[in-house]
XYZ file of C-alpha atoms in Angstrom:
678
model
C 2.476 31.034 0.760
C -1.156 31.784 1.482
C -3.778 30.398 -0.850
C -5.882 33.055 -2.625
C -8.832 30.774 -3.079
C -11.343 32.544 -0.866
C -9.894 36.048 -0.569
C -12.374 37.478 -3.043
C -15.357 35.982 -1.267
C -14.429 36.997 2.253
C -14.227 40.628 1.158
C -17.764 40.472 -0.184
C -19.382 38.910 2.850
C -19.779 39.553 6.524
C -16.612 38.421 8.302
C -18.540 37.134 11.293
C -20.292 34.683 8.969
C -16.941 33.174 8.011
C -15.725 33.203 11.581
C -18.780 31.252 12.642
C -18.433 28.865 9.752
C -14.825 27.913 10.303
C -13.922 28.445 13.916
C -16.818 28.140 16.343
C -16.688 24.792 18.110
C -14.281 23.236 15.590
C -11.587 21.582 17.690
C -10.869 18.974 14.998
C -11.496 20.691 11.655
C -12.218 18.629 8.563
C -9.263 17.724 6.395
C -11.348 16.655 3.436
C -15.055 16.673 2.634
C -16.544 14.910 -0.412
C -19.478 16.710 -2.017
C -21.501 15.217 -4.848
C -23.357 17.305 -7.427
C -26.599 15.686 -8.587
C -29.418 16.844 -10.837
C -31.980 15.980 -13.458
C -30.346 16.380 -16.866
C -30.087 20.008 -18.080
C -30.674 21.511 -14.628
C -27.199 23.089 -14.786
C -25.200 20.754 -12.577
C -21.973 20.857 -14.605
C -22.363 24.619 -14.964
C -22.533 24.836 -11.167
C -19.329 22.799 -10.881
C -17.652 25.336 -13.203
C -18.955 28.191 -11.056
C -17.654 26.545 -7.865
C -14.221 26.076 -9.406
C -14.189 29.645 -10.705
C -15.413 31.191 -7.447
C -12.702 29.397 -5.485
C -9.921 30.345 -7.881
C -9.302 26.842 -9.223
C -9.927 27.902 -12.830
C -9.374 31.339 -14.327
C -12.168 31.277 -16.904
C -15.637 29.749 -16.837
C -16.116 26.833 -19.193
C -19.525 26.074 -20.669
C -21.219 22.838 -21.601
C -22.517 24.319 -24.870
C -19.017 25.566 -25.710
C -17.623 22.046 -25.083
C -14.939 23.353 -22.705
C -16.301 22.470 -19.254
C -13.475 21.526 -16.853
C -15.020 18.225 -15.761
C -16.560 17.089 -19.071
C -13.267 15.670 -20.318
C -14.539 12.847 -22.535
C -15.071 13.538 -26.245
C -18.579 12.046 -26.146
C -19.490 14.202 -23.154
C -18.448 17.351 -24.973
C -20.197 16.337 -28.178
C -23.466 15.426 -26.441
C -23.381 18.161 -23.807
C -24.060 15.735 -20.961
C -22.020 14.159 -18.183
C -21.474 10.441 -18.777
C -18.695 9.544 -16.332
C -18.368 10.820 -12.774
C -15.421 13.201 -12.350
C -13.782 14.945 -9.448
C -12.136 18.283 -8.733
C -10.129 19.171 -5.652
C -10.517 22.524 -3.893
C -8.731 23.993 -0.881
C -10.556 26.642 1.097
C -8.140 28.597 3.284
C -9.306 31.261 5.718
C -7.458 33.489 8.168
C -8.963 34.533 11.505
C -7.244 37.827 12.307
C -8.588 37.840 15.851
C -7.280 34.368 16.700
C -4.149 34.685 14.524
C -4.803 31.266 13.017
C -5.668 29.703 9.686
C -8.250 27.104 8.776
C -7.993 24.988 5.631
C -10.739 22.724 4.381
C -10.153 20.318 1.521
C -13.163 19.771 -0.710
C -13.493 17.134 -3.379
C -16.314 17.932 -5.783
C -17.709 14.859 -7.540
C -19.766 15.701 -10.608
C -22.179 12.875 -11.478
C -24.214 12.100 -14.613
C -27.673 13.639 -14.746
C -29.085 11.638 -17.660
C -31.224 8.749 -16.467
C -29.365 6.296 -18.741
C -26.243 6.771 -16.627
C -27.920 6.495 -13.241
C -25.778 3.500 -12.272
C -22.614 5.600 -12.607
C -24.231 8.283 -10.464
C -25.371 5.827 -7.794
C -21.904 4.301 -7.431
C -20.558 7.742 -6.532
C -23.143 8.192 -3.767
C -21.370 5.527 -1.712
C -18.441 7.858 -0.945
C -20.200 11.180 -0.383
C -20.227 13.105 2.879
C -22.691 15.690 1.548
C -24.610 16.305 -1.660
C -25.737 19.381 -3.543
C -28.937 18.668 -5.449
C -29.373 21.108 -8.327
C -32.932 22.077 -9.281
C -33.920 24.027 -12.387
C -35.728 27.202 -11.350
C -37.844 27.058 -14.512
C -38.686 23.323 -14.404
C -38.796 22.659 -10.666
C -38.838 19.089 -9.347
C -38.668 16.723 -12.320
C -39.055 12.953 -12.660
C -35.406 12.039 -12.176
C -35.147 14.542 -9.309
C -37.478 12.322 -7.289
C -35.298 9.282 -8.022
C -32.236 11.191 -6.839
C -34.025 12.261 -3.671
C -34.984 8.672 -2.949
C -31.380 7.555 -3.416
C -30.035 10.317 -1.181
C -32.461 9.141 1.463
C -31.433 5.508 0.953
C -27.728 6.322 1.374
C -28.506 8.779 4.213
C -26.566 11.678 2.650
C -27.048 15.191 4.101
C -28.148 17.424 1.255
C -28.008 21.081 0.257
C -30.160 22.335 -2.614
C -29.210 24.927 -5.216
C -32.064 26.230 -7.362
C -30.439 27.269 -10.606
C -31.491 29.390 -13.603
C -33.253 31.956 -11.442
C -32.232 34.599 -13.984
C -34.536 33.110 -16.639
C -38.142 34.160 -17.305
C -40.648 31.954 -15.492
C -38.427 31.212 -12.502
C -40.483 31.940 -9.376
C -38.709 31.461 -6.047
C -41.869 31.154 -3.949
C -43.396 28.590 -6.303
C -40.244 26.460 -6.392
C -39.728 26.653 -2.634
C -43.266 25.423 -2.027
C -42.777 22.613 -4.538
C -39.602 21.509 -2.764
C -41.523 21.265 0.491
C -44.457 19.455 -1.092
C -42.614 16.971 -3.295
C -39.315 16.434 -1.463
C -39.447 17.324 2.251
C -40.876 19.832 4.710
C -37.280 20.195 5.850
C -36.385 22.130 2.675
C -35.831 25.625 4.109
C -34.649 28.804 2.387
C -31.260 29.538 3.996
C -30.421 32.607 1.919
C -31.433 34.712 4.935
C -30.420 32.459 7.829
C -31.555 34.698 10.649
C -34.696 36.459 11.801
C -37.964 35.257 13.236
C -39.416 33.898 9.992
C -36.307 31.813 9.275
C -36.040 30.345 12.771
C -39.753 29.597 12.878
C -39.536 27.609 9.645
C -36.299 25.831 10.590
C -37.779 24.884 13.967
C -40.207 22.563 12.184
C -37.268 20.267 11.347
C -37.321 18.463 14.695
C -38.730 18.611 18.205
C -35.324 19.609 19.575
C -35.142 22.610 17.222
C -38.709 23.583 18.051
C -38.046 23.434 21.788
C -34.928 25.588 21.397
C -36.797 28.128 19.305
C -39.689 28.301 21.777
C -37.260 28.810 24.666
C -34.678 31.081 23.053
C -36.433 32.707 20.099
C -33.549 31.529 17.883
C -31.550 28.390 17.075
C -27.792 28.005 17.524
C -25.749 27.533 14.375
C -24.245 24.310 15.721
C -27.711 22.839 16.231
C -28.781 23.808 12.713
C -25.657 22.117 11.369
C -26.466 19.022 13.431
C -29.981 18.948 11.959
C -28.545 19.199 8.445
C -26.201 16.284 9.138
C -29.151 14.231 10.426
C -31.194 15.067 7.263
C -33.787 16.943 9.294
C -33.049 20.192 7.434
C -32.103 20.726 3.791
C -30.700 24.240 3.222
C -31.916 25.801 -0.053
C -30.034 28.472 -2.009
C -31.024 30.323 -5.180
C -29.078 31.803 -8.073
C -27.643 31.393 -11.544
C -24.596 29.156 -11.957
C -23.933 30.556 -15.438
C -23.651 34.075 -14.016
C -22.016 32.880 -10.757
C -24.928 34.373 -8.815
C -25.770 32.776 -5.472
C -22.736 30.476 -5.729
C -20.720 32.332 -3.084
C -23.697 32.263 -0.739
C -23.958 28.504 -1.293
C -20.288 28.060 -0.403
C -20.637 30.213 2.699
C -23.698 28.243 3.745
C -21.935 24.954 3.225
C -18.964 26.156 5.264
C -21.291 27.120 8.126
C -23.592 24.127 8.137
C -21.425 21.112 7.328
C -19.691 19.007 9.937
C -16.860 16.580 9.248
C -17.422 12.854 9.809
C -15.184 10.941 12.196
C -13.199 7.865 11.217
C -11.572 4.892 12.931
C -7.790 4.409 13.041
C -7.843 0.982 11.355
C -7.516 1.053 7.558
C -10.698 0.624 5.568
C -11.886 1.813 2.183
C -14.850 1.690 -0.182
C -14.350 1.140 -3.916
C -16.771 3.206 -5.993
C -15.440 3.088 -9.533
C -13.127 1.167 -11.859
C -11.516 2.988 -14.772
C -8.531 3.003 -17.088
C -6.137 5.783 -17.923
C -4.993 6.849 -21.391
C -2.355 4.099 -21.382
C -4.813 1.386 -20.367
C -3.657 1.066 -16.739
C -6.409 -0.213 -14.436
C -7.508 2.332 -11.815
C -9.425 1.568 -8.634
C -11.200 4.682 -7.372
C -11.888 4.501 -3.657
C -12.577 6.481 -0.533
C -10.443 5.790 2.523
C -12.953 5.330 5.364
C -10.486 4.600 8.133
C -6.793 4.896 8.907
C -4.263 5.798 6.221
C -3.377 4.215 2.877
C 0.271 4.322 1.796
C 1.987 3.527 -1.470
C 3.344 -0.073 -1.329
C 0.745 -1.080 1.275
C -0.540 -4.606 0.707
C -4.301 -5.059 0.662
C -6.034 -8.407 1.132
C -9.403 -9.058 -0.523
C -11.182 -11.994 -2.171
C -8.348 -14.327 -1.241
C -5.759 -12.081 -2.909
C -3.057 -9.880 -1.458
C -2.004 -7.074 -3.800
C 0.278 -4.083 -3.495
C -0.759 -0.483 -4.078
C 1.715 0.690 -6.722
C 0.588 4.304 -7.059
C -1.879 6.700 -5.441
C -3.351 9.375 -7.702
C -5.336 12.459 -6.701
C -7.339 13.510 -9.730
C -8.740 16.946 -10.510
C -10.342 16.937 -13.929
C -8.052 15.218 -16.422
C -4.889 15.839 -14.419
C -3.627 14.106 -11.315
C -0.954 14.385 -8.671
C 0.691 11.377 -7.067
C 0.731 11.013 -3.298
C 2.668 8.854 -0.877
C -0.338 8.471 1.419
C -4.003 9.444 1.785
C -5.890 9.761 5.043
C -9.420 8.828 6.022
C -12.012 10.916 4.222
C -10.052 11.328 0.991
C -10.919 9.856 -2.392
C -8.195 8.706 -4.749
C -7.367 6.325 -7.572
C -4.840 3.546 -7.039
C -3.011 1.191 -9.384
C -1.990 -2.369 -8.598
C -5.367 -3.868 -7.634
C -6.547 -6.247 -10.362
C -9.988 -7.610 -9.420
C -11.650 -4.936 -7.279
C -15.279 -4.088 -8.095
C -17.461 -1.023 -7.413
C -19.218 -1.189 -4.051
C -16.563 -3.467 -2.547
C -15.233 -2.847 0.938
C -11.513 -3.157 1.655
C -9.704 -3.611 4.964
C -12.042 -3.286 7.925
C -14.804 -2.151 5.527
C -15.691 -5.699 4.558
C -19.309 -5.476 3.516
C -20.212 -4.583 -0.050
C -23.086 -2.326 -1.040
C -25.868 -3.441 -3.372
C -27.126 -0.874 -5.920
C -30.737 0.282 -5.845
C -31.042 1.174 -9.535
C -30.755 -1.588 -12.112
C -31.201 -1.770 -15.892
C -34.526 -3.272 -16.934
C -33.779 -4.040 -20.598
C -31.594 -6.835 -21.964
C -29.993 -6.504 -25.409
C -28.196 -8.914 -27.699
C -24.850 -7.616 -28.981
C -24.257 -8.509 -32.642
C -20.596 -8.831 -33.663
C -19.094 -8.599 -37.163
C -18.667 -12.061 -38.745
C -14.870 -11.879 -38.606
C -14.755 -11.181 -34.839
C -14.183 -14.115 -32.495
C -16.951 -14.050 -29.881
C -14.851 -15.655 -27.128
C -12.041 -13.124 -27.536
C -14.553 -10.270 -27.672
C -16.199 -11.451 -24.456
C -12.878 -11.027 -22.628
C -12.638 -7.455 -23.887
C -16.255 -6.648 -23.024
C -15.645 -7.934 -19.499
C -13.301 -4.952 -19.073
C -16.307 -2.703 -19.598
C -18.323 -4.739 -17.105
C -15.564 -4.148 -14.530
C -16.143 -0.423 -14.997
C -19.941 -0.755 -15.040
C -21.068 -3.976 -13.290
C -24.685 -3.163 -14.112
C -24.027 -4.061 -17.753
C -24.203 -7.766 -16.763
C -22.449 -8.872 -19.946
C -23.178 -12.581 -20.366
C -22.469 -15.340 -22.858
C -25.627 -17.356 -23.552
C -24.228 -20.825 -24.204
C -27.522 -22.226 -25.459
C -28.068 -19.459 -28.021
C -24.364 -18.732 -28.624
C -25.044 -15.017 -28.070
C -23.607 -12.113 -26.062
C -26.127 -10.132 -24.002
C -25.907 -6.947 -21.934
C -28.320 -5.020 -19.736
C -28.773 -1.317 -20.481
C -30.695 1.691 -19.147
C -31.698 3.175 -22.506
C -30.902 4.304 -26.030
C -28.374 7.003 -25.137
C -26.320 4.512 -23.120
C -26.390 2.122 -26.091
C -25.055 4.834 -28.399
C -22.293 5.768 -25.960
C -21.295 2.133 -25.394
C -21.238 1.438 -29.139
C -18.818 4.319 -29.645
C -16.737 3.277 -26.637
C -16.341 -0.280 -27.988
C -15.309 1.108 -31.367
C -12.715 3.458 -29.857
C -11.241 1.004 -27.364
C -11.355 -2.283 -29.285
C -11.741 -1.225 -32.918
C -14.944 -3.246 -33.343
C -18.295 -1.945 -34.600
C -21.136 -3.742 -32.787
C -24.895 -3.517 -33.193
C -27.437 -3.860 -30.386
C -30.635 -5.785 -31.000
C -34.077 -4.886 -29.714
C -34.257 -4.748 -25.943
C -36.097 -7.370 -23.924
C -37.471 -6.883 -20.422
C -35.285 -8.044 -17.518
C -37.578 -10.130 -15.341
C -36.888 -11.384 -11.819
C -38.315 -14.127 -9.639
C -39.165 -14.558 -5.984
C -40.933 -17.140 -3.828
C -44.405 -17.071 -2.311
C -43.904 -19.375 0.680
C -41.099 -20.305 3.116
C -39.203 -23.476 2.354
C -36.083 -25.336 3.501
C -33.555 -25.951 0.760
C -30.886 -28.635 1.096
C -27.721 -29.113 -0.891
C -25.228 -31.984 -0.678
C -21.935 -32.181 -2.580
C -19.954 -35.397 -2.137
C -17.985 -36.554 -5.137
C -14.998 -38.696 -4.223
C -12.739 -36.941 -1.642
C -15.039 -33.913 -1.350
C -17.797 -33.195 1.164
C -20.172 -30.366 2.104
C -23.811 -30.166 3.135
C -25.939 -27.030 3.566
C -29.458 -26.463 4.928
C -31.049 -23.072 4.193
C -34.382 -21.499 5.102
C -35.736 -19.441 2.200
C -38.479 -16.914 3.057
C -40.251 -14.234 0.997
C -38.645 -10.842 1.659
C -39.956 -7.305 1.452
C -40.324 -5.896 -2.084
C -37.054 -4.294 -3.127
C -35.044 -6.002 -0.359
C -32.988 -8.147 -2.744
C -31.245 -11.101 -1.111
C -30.724 -10.936 2.666
C -28.610 -13.407 4.644
C -28.817 -14.465 8.293
C -27.697 -17.434 10.357
C -29.475 -19.533 12.963
C -26.793 -22.209 13.009
C -24.859 -22.993 16.169
C -21.065 -22.976 15.981
C -21.230 -26.371 17.716
C -22.893 -27.686 14.563
C -20.808 -25.858 11.956
C -17.707 -23.724 12.502
C -18.150 -19.992 12.063
C -15.642 -19.839 9.207
C -17.736 -22.304 7.194
C -20.893 -20.323 7.949
C -19.224 -17.157 6.698
C -18.171 -18.986 3.562
C -21.769 -20.094 2.932
C -22.949 -16.487 3.363
C -20.290 -15.349 0.892
C -21.439 -17.915 -1.668
C -25.045 -16.806 -1.264
C -24.161 -13.193 -2.021
C -21.386 -13.626 -4.600
C -23.659 -14.128 -7.604
C -27.209 -13.938 -8.848
C -29.120 -17.180 -8.415
C -31.473 -18.099 -11.278
C -35.108 -18.832 -10.576
C -36.899 -21.844 -11.973
C -39.684 -20.177 -13.984
C -37.618 -18.279 -16.557
C -34.049 -18.486 -15.251
C -34.321 -14.843 -14.154
C -32.447 -13.663 -11.061
C -33.906 -14.531 -7.678
C -34.726 -11.498 -5.496
C -36.628 -10.392 -2.405
C -35.727 -13.532 -0.471
C -34.332 -13.827 3.050
C -31.965 -16.799 3.332
C -31.109 -18.146 6.785
C -28.353 -20.689 7.363
C -29.949 -23.460 9.425
C -27.298 -26.157 9.466
C -24.406 -27.660 7.599
C -21.773 -30.362 7.672
C -18.106 -30.484 6.758
C -15.495 -33.249 6.714
C -12.344 -32.692 8.734
C -10.197 -34.028 5.896
C -12.044 -33.771 2.595
C -13.909 -30.437 2.720
C -12.611 -27.547 0.635
C -14.038 -24.061 0.090
C -15.353 -24.905 -3.344
C -17.399 -27.770 -1.878
C -19.530 -25.360 0.116
C -20.034 -23.238 -2.999
C -21.555 -26.222 -4.782
C -23.647 -27.254 -1.772
C -24.926 -23.690 -1.250
C -25.925 -23.165 -4.878
C -27.702 -26.515 -4.949
C -29.516 -25.814 -1.662
C -30.940 -22.585 -3.057
C -32.027 -24.259 -6.299
C -33.541 -27.225 -4.458
C -35.474 -24.906 -2.161
C -36.848 -22.799 -5.000
C -37.897 -25.955 -6.868
C -39.734 -27.119 -3.726
C -41.963 -24.064 -3.307
C -44.146 -21.713 -5.338
C -42.308 -19.144 -7.439
C -43.566 -15.738 -8.582
C -42.467 -13.894 -11.723
C -41.718 -10.182 -11.257
C -41.490 -7.422 -13.868
C -40.109 -3.855 -13.681
C -42.669 -1.093 -13.272
C -42.730 2.657 -13.718
C -44.234 5.172 -11.339
C -45.973 7.534 -13.755
C -47.544 10.972 -13.760
C -49.714 11.753 -16.772
C -51.105 15.249 -17.276
C -53.648 15.745 -20.076
C -56.405 18.234 -20.960
C -59.538 17.398 -18.976
C -61.555 16.377 -22.021
C -58.971 13.679 -22.807
C -58.766 12.052 -19.361
C -61.137 9.245 -20.412
C -58.837 8.269 -23.274
C -55.831 8.385 -20.937
C -57.499 6.149 -18.315
C -58.508 3.618 -20.972
C -54.984 3.527 -22.362
C -53.450 2.942 -18.944
C -55.907 0.177 -18.058
C -55.108 -1.577 -21.332
C -51.438 -1.330 -20.364
C -52.109 -2.980 -16.966
C -51.605 0.305 -15.127
C -52.777 0.921 -11.566
C -53.774 4.463 -10.660
C -55.858 6.604 -8.336
C -58.769 8.827 -9.317
C -57.665 11.780 -11.448
C -56.964 15.158 -9.892
C -58.202 18.248 -11.709
C -56.769 21.725 -11.938
C -56.322 24.824 -14.057
C -53.074 26.340 -15.280
C -51.504 27.993 -18.312
C -54.969 28.760 -19.641
C -56.023 25.087 -19.651
C -58.204 22.787 -17.567
C -56.151 19.648 -17.001
C -56.327 16.255 -15.285
C -53.474 14.414 -13.595
C -53.234 10.637 -13.217
C -50.634 8.987 -10.992
C -49.837 5.331 -10.402
C -47.684 2.437 -11.573
C -47.538 0.615 -14.897
C -45.370 -2.198 -16.334
C -42.315 -1.100 -18.282
C -43.153 -3.687 -20.941
C -46.425 -1.987 -21.891
C -45.209 1.602 -22.088
C -42.842 1.543 -25.067
C -43.462 4.537 -27.311
C -46.457 5.677 -25.241
C -44.849 9.071 -24.669
C -45.037 9.824 -28.394
C -48.638 8.570 -28.443
C -49.561 10.973 -25.627
C -47.913 13.810 -27.518
C -49.934 12.903 -30.623
C -53.437 12.568 -29.178
C -53.082 15.632 -26.908
C -51.544 17.676 -29.765
C -48.509 18.384 -27.618
C -50.494 19.504 -24.544
C -50.035 16.286 -22.551
C -47.026 15.424 -20.433
C -45.935 11.945 -19.293
C -43.277 11.379 -16.620
C -41.944 7.853 -16.064
C -39.709 6.878 -13.140
C -38.474 3.340 -12.519
C -40.127 2.106 -9.345
C -38.827 -1.389 -8.702
C -40.503 -4.711 -9.443
C -44.051 -6.011 -9.051
C -45.906 -9.232 -9.868
C -45.854 -9.742 -13.632
C -49.175 -8.861 -15.263
C -48.903 -11.619 -17.910
C -46.777 -14.287 -16.215
C -48.070 -17.300 -18.150
C -47.444 -15.620 -21.489
C -43.915 -14.548 -20.526
C -42.982 -17.946 -19.052
C -44.227 -19.751 -22.159
C -42.413 -17.303 -24.432
C -39.065 -17.725 -22.674
C -39.410 -21.500 -22.524
C -36.890 -22.043 -19.721
C -36.338 -25.606 -18.482
C -34.722 -25.619 -15.048
C -33.763 -29.300 -15.351
C -31.993 -28.712 -18.658
C -29.906 -25.882 -17.161
C -26.768 -27.912 -16.499
C -24.861 -24.839 -15.289
C -27.317 -24.498 -12.396
C -28.195 -28.001 -11.171
C -31.170 -28.493 -8.878
C -30.070 -31.875 -7.525
C -27.220 -32.954 -5.245
C -24.185 -35.201 -5.535
C -23.742 -38.212 -3.224
C -21.036 -40.866 -3.039
C -21.382 -44.643 -2.988
C -18.874 -47.417 -3.723
C -16.116 -44.902 -4.410
C -18.028 -42.903 -7.038
C -20.246 -39.832 -7.034
C -23.801 -39.900 -8.418
C -26.490 -37.249 -8.910
C -29.760 -37.354 -6.974
C -32.740 -35.329 -8.358
C -33.944 -32.361 -6.264
C -37.152 -34.082 -5.101
C -35.254 -37.113 -3.731
C -32.361 -35.312 -1.998
C -33.885 -35.321 1.493
C -34.372 -39.088 1.380
C -30.676 -39.646 0.681
C -29.547 -37.180 3.352
């Protein structure tokens, strides 16, 4: 039986367009393509997902966010708040018939709708790891907004080819020319209007995407469709489409454009997969959401990871709330599986061994207050379930203070998590005031040494610690010969370096922006076990950090502040008092007002409630945009270090010294004497 999904569209559009999209040069057509929908909150992303489902015949009636009946907003909190909180997926099948070639072409699409609210950016970023393409939704009335720039940066980081859909073009104030110019100015010159993808003007603009396109245009006066598609895949061109998702205007053109200008990725035959999400179904069963990136995954297959070997009990293909079970899924498909008990988002399975490290991180730490009758230890076990689903929560038990702490993005996330804990565990918790999440790095290279030799155990590790590039996190390399230390031990050391956050010595905050190179190591043929190298590695890092100069880092915002010109002096004074760094103001005129714009960076710690202050002193005429922009040297390090009062030598969970053995007993050697004993 033929699918009706695209019959309506093909009748409305030029058949040659479809023929070119599906059949020209497609010897191995895509079996499944994963497309992510991303947007600044309220740009209409979920509405676009409804329109895509409706236009392809997957749903018979359009749901609406404000009517609380959107197909992919299945959670009660999502419907009540009118925002997407959890990433969801919907499966489409696009089936076309070429009457001339007497053949059919079917493309499977999985649409992944991601949260747009900045508080749920971590959920959105996890989904990026499994996308083949993205559709970035822009509001035609608001243009490029603060979170839009963050999304663009992430799409660039994960190297995801991107289409743009400018929504709400039916509303007053939406100006296509203005938005198109803004896309070019603020995102990329490669943003090209593809609504009319032919003619001299179009080819001339598209030719600016690369030298190869320009050469072809100069020689031929046009550019082949296949070469445009190649440029899109290489992120040299970003096709832009315009319309209204609510009225399903421009949606069919977007689908046609995607069909023409996407190309399917190729995969290896050996099984591999990437985990991007952990969830639980209505009955509490643990679900591992993953994308198969090589080979085929079958029910009852056994997967080895983290020293475990576990069986895949069930494969589920979700679309909205409902799912179908499958016996197998091929490379390129996303699914949820049961049977895996300790998988984590970002983890690679099979041949896909490496794990990905998120770019976005929470910058505020909150204490979780429990009711008096609730046992904190038992509650920690339950909260760890939530950390499995969102590793960025970093739920920790502070032994010294006897407190539970979690890291959060903002107030909306706190409200959602509070309700989630109440619904799932029947406990009403309260979050305290948020504290800044600091980090630490080092200023100079140093060699760190760790020795672990209690009775019948032995491991020794030598590491070179060097300052890394800002935002690089922890990087690992090896300069150790296999003649000195077997490769399997070196790999184990690298695993131990990356398996956890390592506390710094100034405040106990996580170490970052450090390159760690394995220089040497020693093992005993009889007494060395894997856990010995864990201890030696941890101690080598701590000993190295203690032996060099450390630097405290704090999270910073990239800000844009627009105020009436006569108030720019007040704005500059405020920002200087808040340790902001900014360029000279730019002046302009618009909406009947002379205004000034300041741009720069400013510590997160100094900007609490400043948005409301701007609104007050500008009488509602000012506008402040804040976008998390990584970490920088802390503006008040001495004050913060004194306030936290961390003692690295009193932190028994993270020792700085090493363990040696003499006369049949182990003894601890302080960090500054370790090299003498070695």
